mmCIF file with all atom_site columns, C-alpha atoms in Angstrom:
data_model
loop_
_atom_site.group_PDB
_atom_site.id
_atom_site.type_symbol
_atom_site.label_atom_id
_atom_site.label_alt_id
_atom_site.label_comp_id
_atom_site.label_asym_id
_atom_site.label_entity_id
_atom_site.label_seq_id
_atom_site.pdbx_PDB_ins_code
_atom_site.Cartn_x
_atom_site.Cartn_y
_atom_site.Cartn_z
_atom_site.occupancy
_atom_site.B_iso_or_equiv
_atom_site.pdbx_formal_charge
_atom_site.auth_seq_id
_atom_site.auth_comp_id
_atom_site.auth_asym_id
_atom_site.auth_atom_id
_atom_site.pdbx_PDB_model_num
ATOM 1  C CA . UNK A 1 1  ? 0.000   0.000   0.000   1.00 93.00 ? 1  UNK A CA 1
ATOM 2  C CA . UNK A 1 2  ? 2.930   2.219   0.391   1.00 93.00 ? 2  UNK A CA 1
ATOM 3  C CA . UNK A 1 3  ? 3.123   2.338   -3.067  1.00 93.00 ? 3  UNK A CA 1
ATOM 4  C CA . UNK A 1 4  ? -0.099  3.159   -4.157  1.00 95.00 ? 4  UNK A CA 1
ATOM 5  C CA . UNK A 1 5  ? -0.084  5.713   -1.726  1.00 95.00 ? 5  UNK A CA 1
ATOM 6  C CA . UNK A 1 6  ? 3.028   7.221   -2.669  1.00 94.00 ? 6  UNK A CA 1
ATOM 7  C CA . UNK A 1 7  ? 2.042   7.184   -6.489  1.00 94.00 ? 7  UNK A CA 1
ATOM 8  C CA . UNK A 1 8  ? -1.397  8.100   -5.946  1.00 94.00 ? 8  UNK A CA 1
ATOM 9  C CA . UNK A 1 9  ? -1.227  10.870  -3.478  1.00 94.00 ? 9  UNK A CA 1
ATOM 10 C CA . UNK A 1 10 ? -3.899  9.207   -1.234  1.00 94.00 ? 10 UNK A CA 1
ATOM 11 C CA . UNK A 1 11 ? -3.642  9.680   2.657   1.00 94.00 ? 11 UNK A CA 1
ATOM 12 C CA . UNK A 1 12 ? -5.480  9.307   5.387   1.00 96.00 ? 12 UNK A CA 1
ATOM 13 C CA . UNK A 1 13 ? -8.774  7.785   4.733   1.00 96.00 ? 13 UNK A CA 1
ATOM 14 C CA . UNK A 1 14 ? -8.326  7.869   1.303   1.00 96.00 ? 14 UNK A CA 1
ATOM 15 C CA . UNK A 1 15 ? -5.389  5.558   1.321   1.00 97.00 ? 15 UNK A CA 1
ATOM 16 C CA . UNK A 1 16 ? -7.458  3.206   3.731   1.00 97.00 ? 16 UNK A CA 1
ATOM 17 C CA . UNK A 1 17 ? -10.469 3.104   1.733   1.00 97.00 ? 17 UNK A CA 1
ATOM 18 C CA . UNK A 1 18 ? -7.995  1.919   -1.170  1.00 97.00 ? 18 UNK A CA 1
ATOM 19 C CA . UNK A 1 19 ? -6.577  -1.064  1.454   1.00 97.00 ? 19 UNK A CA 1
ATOM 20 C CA . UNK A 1 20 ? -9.859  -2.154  2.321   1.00 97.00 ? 20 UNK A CA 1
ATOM 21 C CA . UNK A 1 21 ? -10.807 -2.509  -1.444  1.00 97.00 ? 21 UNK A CA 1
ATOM 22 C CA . UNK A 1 22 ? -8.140  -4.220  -2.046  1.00 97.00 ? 22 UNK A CA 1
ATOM 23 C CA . UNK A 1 23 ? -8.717  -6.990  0.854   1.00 97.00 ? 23 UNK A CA 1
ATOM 24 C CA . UNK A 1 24 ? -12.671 -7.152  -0.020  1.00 98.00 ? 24 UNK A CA 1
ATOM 25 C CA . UNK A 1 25 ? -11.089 -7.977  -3.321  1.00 97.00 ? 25 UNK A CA 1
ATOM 26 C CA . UNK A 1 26 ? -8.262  -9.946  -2.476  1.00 97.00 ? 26 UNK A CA 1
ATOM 27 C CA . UNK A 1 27 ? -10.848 -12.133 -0.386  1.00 97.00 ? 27 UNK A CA 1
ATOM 28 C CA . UNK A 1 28 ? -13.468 -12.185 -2.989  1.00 96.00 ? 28 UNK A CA 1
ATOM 29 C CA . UNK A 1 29 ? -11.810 -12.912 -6.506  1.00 96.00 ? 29 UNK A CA 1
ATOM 30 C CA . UNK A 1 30 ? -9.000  -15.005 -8.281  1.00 96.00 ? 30 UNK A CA 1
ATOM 31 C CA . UNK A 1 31 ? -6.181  -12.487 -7.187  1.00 97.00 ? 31 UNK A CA 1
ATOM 32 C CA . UNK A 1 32 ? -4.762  -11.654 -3.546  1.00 97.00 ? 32 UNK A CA 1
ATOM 33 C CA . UNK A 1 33 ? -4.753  -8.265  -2.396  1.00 97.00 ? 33 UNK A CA 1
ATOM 34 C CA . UNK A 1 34 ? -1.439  -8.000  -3.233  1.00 97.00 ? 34 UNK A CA 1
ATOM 35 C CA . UNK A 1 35 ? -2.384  -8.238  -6.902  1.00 97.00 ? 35 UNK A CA 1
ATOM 36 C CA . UNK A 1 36 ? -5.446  -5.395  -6.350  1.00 97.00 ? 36 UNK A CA 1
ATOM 37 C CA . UNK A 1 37 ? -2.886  -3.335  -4.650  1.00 97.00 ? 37 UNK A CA 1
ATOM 38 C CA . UNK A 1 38 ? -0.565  -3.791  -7.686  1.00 97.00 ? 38 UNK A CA 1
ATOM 39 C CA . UNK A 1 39 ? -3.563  -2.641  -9.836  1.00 97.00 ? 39 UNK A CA 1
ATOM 40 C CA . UNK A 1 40 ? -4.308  0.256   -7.974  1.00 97.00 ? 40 UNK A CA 1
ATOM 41 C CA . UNK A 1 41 ? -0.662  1.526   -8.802  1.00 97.00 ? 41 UNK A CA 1
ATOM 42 C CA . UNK A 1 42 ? -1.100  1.155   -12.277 1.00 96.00 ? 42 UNK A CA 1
ATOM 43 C CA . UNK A 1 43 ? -4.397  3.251   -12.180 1.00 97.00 ? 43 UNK A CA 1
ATOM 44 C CA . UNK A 1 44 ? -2.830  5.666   -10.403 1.00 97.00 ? 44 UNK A CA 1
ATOM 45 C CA . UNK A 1 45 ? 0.002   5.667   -12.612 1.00 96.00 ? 45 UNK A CA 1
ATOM 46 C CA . UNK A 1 46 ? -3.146  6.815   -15.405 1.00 95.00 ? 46 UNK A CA 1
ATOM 47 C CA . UNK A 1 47 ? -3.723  9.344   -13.318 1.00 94.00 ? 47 UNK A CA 1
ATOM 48 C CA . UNK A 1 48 ? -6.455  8.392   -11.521 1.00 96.00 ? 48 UNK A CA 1
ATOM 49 C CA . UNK A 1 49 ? -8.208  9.476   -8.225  1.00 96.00 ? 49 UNK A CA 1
ATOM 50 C CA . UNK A 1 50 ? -8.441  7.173   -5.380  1.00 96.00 ? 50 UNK A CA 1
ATOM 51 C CA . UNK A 1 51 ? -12.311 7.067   -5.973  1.00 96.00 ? 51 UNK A CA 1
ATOM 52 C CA . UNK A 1 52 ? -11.752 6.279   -9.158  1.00 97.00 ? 52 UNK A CA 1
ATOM 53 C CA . UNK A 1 53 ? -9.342  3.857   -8.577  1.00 97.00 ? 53 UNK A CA 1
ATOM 54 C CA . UNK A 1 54 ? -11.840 1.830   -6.344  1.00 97.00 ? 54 UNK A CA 1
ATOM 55 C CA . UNK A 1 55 ? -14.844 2.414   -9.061  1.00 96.00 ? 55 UNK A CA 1
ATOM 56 C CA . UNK A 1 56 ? -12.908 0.717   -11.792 1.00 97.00 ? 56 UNK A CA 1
ATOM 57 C CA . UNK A 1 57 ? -10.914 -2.117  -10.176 1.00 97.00 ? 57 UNK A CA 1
ATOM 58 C CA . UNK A 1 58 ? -13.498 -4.864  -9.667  1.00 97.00 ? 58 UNK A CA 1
ATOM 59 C CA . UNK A 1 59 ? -14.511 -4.787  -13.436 1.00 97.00 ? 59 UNK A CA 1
ATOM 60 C CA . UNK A 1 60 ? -10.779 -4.708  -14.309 1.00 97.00 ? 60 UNK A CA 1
ATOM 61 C CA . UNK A 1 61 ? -10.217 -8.070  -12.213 1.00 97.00 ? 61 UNK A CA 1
ATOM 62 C CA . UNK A 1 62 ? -13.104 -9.703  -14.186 1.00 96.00 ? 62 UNK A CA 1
ATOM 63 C CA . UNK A 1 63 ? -11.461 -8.679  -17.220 1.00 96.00 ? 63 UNK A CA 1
ATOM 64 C CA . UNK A 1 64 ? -8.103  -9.655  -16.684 1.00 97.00 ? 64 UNK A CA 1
ATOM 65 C CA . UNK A 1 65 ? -9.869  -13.298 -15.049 1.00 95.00 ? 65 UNK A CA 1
ATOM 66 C CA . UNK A 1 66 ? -11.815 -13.969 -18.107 1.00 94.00 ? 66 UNK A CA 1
ATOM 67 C CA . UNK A 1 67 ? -8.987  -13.229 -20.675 1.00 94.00 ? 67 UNK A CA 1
ATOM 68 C CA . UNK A 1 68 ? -5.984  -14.368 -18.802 1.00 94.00 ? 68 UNK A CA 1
ATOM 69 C CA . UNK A 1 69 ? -3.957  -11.007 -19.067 1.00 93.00 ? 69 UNK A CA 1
ATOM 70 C CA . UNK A 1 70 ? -1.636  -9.609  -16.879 1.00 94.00 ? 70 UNK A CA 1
ATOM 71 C CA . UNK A 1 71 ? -3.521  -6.603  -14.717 1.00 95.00 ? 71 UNK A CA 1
ATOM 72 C CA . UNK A 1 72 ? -1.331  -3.807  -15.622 1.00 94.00 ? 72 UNK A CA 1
ATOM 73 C CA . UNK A 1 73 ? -2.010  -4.666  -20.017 1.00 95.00 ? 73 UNK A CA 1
ATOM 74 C CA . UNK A 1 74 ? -5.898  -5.055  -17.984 1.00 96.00 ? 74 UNK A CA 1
ATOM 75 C CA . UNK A 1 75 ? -5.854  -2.026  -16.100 1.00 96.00 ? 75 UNK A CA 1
ATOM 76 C CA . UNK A 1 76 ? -4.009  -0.517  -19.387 1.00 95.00 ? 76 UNK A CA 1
ATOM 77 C CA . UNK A 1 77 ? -6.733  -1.532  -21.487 1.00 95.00 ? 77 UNK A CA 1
ATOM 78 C CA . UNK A 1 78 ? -9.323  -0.638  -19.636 1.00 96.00 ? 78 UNK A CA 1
ATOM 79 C CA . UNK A 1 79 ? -8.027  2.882   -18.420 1.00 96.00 ? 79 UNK A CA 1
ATOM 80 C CA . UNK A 1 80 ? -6.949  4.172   -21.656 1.00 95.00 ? 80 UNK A CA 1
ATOM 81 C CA . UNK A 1 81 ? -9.815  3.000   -23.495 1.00 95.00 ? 81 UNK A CA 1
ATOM 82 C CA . UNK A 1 82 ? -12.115 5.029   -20.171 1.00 96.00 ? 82 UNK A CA 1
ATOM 83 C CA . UNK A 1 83 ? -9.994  7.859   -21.062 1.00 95.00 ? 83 UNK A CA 1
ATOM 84 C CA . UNK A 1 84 ? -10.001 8.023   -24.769 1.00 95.00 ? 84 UNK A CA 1
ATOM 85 C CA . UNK A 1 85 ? -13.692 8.053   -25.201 1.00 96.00 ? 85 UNK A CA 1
ATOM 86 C CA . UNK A 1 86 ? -14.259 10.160  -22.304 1.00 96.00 ? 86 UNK A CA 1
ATOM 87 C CA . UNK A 1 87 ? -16.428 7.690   -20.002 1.00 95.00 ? 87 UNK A CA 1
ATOM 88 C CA . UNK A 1 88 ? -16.927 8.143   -16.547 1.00 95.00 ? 88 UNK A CA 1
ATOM 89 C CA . UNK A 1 89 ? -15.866 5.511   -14.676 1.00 95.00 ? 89 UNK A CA 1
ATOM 90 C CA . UNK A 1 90 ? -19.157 4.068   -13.915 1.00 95.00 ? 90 UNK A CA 1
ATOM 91 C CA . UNK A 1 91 ? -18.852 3.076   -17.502 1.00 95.00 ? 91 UNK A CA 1
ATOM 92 C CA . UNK A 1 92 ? -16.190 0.123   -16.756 1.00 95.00 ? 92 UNK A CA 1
ATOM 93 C CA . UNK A 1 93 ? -18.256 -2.387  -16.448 1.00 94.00 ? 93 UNK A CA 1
ATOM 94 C CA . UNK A 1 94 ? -19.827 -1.797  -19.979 1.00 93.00 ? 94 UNK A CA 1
ATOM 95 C CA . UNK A 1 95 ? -16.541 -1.276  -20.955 1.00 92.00 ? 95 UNK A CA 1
ATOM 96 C CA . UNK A 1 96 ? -15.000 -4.311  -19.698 1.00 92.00 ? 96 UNK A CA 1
ATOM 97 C CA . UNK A 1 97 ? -17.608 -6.639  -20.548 1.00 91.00 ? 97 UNK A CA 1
ATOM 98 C CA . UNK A 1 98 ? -17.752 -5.622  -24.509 1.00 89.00 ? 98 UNK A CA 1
ATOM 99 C CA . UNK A 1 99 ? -13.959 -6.530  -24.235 1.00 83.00 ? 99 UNK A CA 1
#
């Protein structure tokens, strides 16, 4: 977590809502929350918030599950192709799943 706070900028309870997503996560999918915590960097490396960060990782994970890629080409993917178009990030899922 120290890294995705230091590359993200979150603190405080910002930076613990981003380590409890990432143990919900850890607990509840394929990957360890190691692996979500590892995603979150590369979001952050997009530039993304820590709220968006926590909106868009679940439907990353299901990507990168059902395909077999590595989370940073997922979280890639799916950030760049959020960004490009202009979507909010309540749009992931749509996203995601037409992928």
């Amino acid at each position: 977590m120290s890294n995705v706070a230091a590359i993200s900028g979150a603190v405080g309870l910002e930076l613990r809502q981003l380590e409890l997503n990432a143990k919900q996560l850890g607990s509840t999918t394929v990957f360890t929350a190691s692996q979500v915590a590892q995603l979150q960097v590369e979001f952050a490396k997009l530039g993304f918030s820590s709220q968006e960060i926590r909106g868009v990782t679940k439907d990353t994970l299901a990507l990168a599950s059902a395909t077999g890629a590595d989370l940073s080409i997922s979280a890639a993917v799916a950030g760049q192709t959020l960004r490009a178009f202009g979507l909010d990030v309540s749009e992931t899922s749509r996203v995601t799943d037409t992928m």
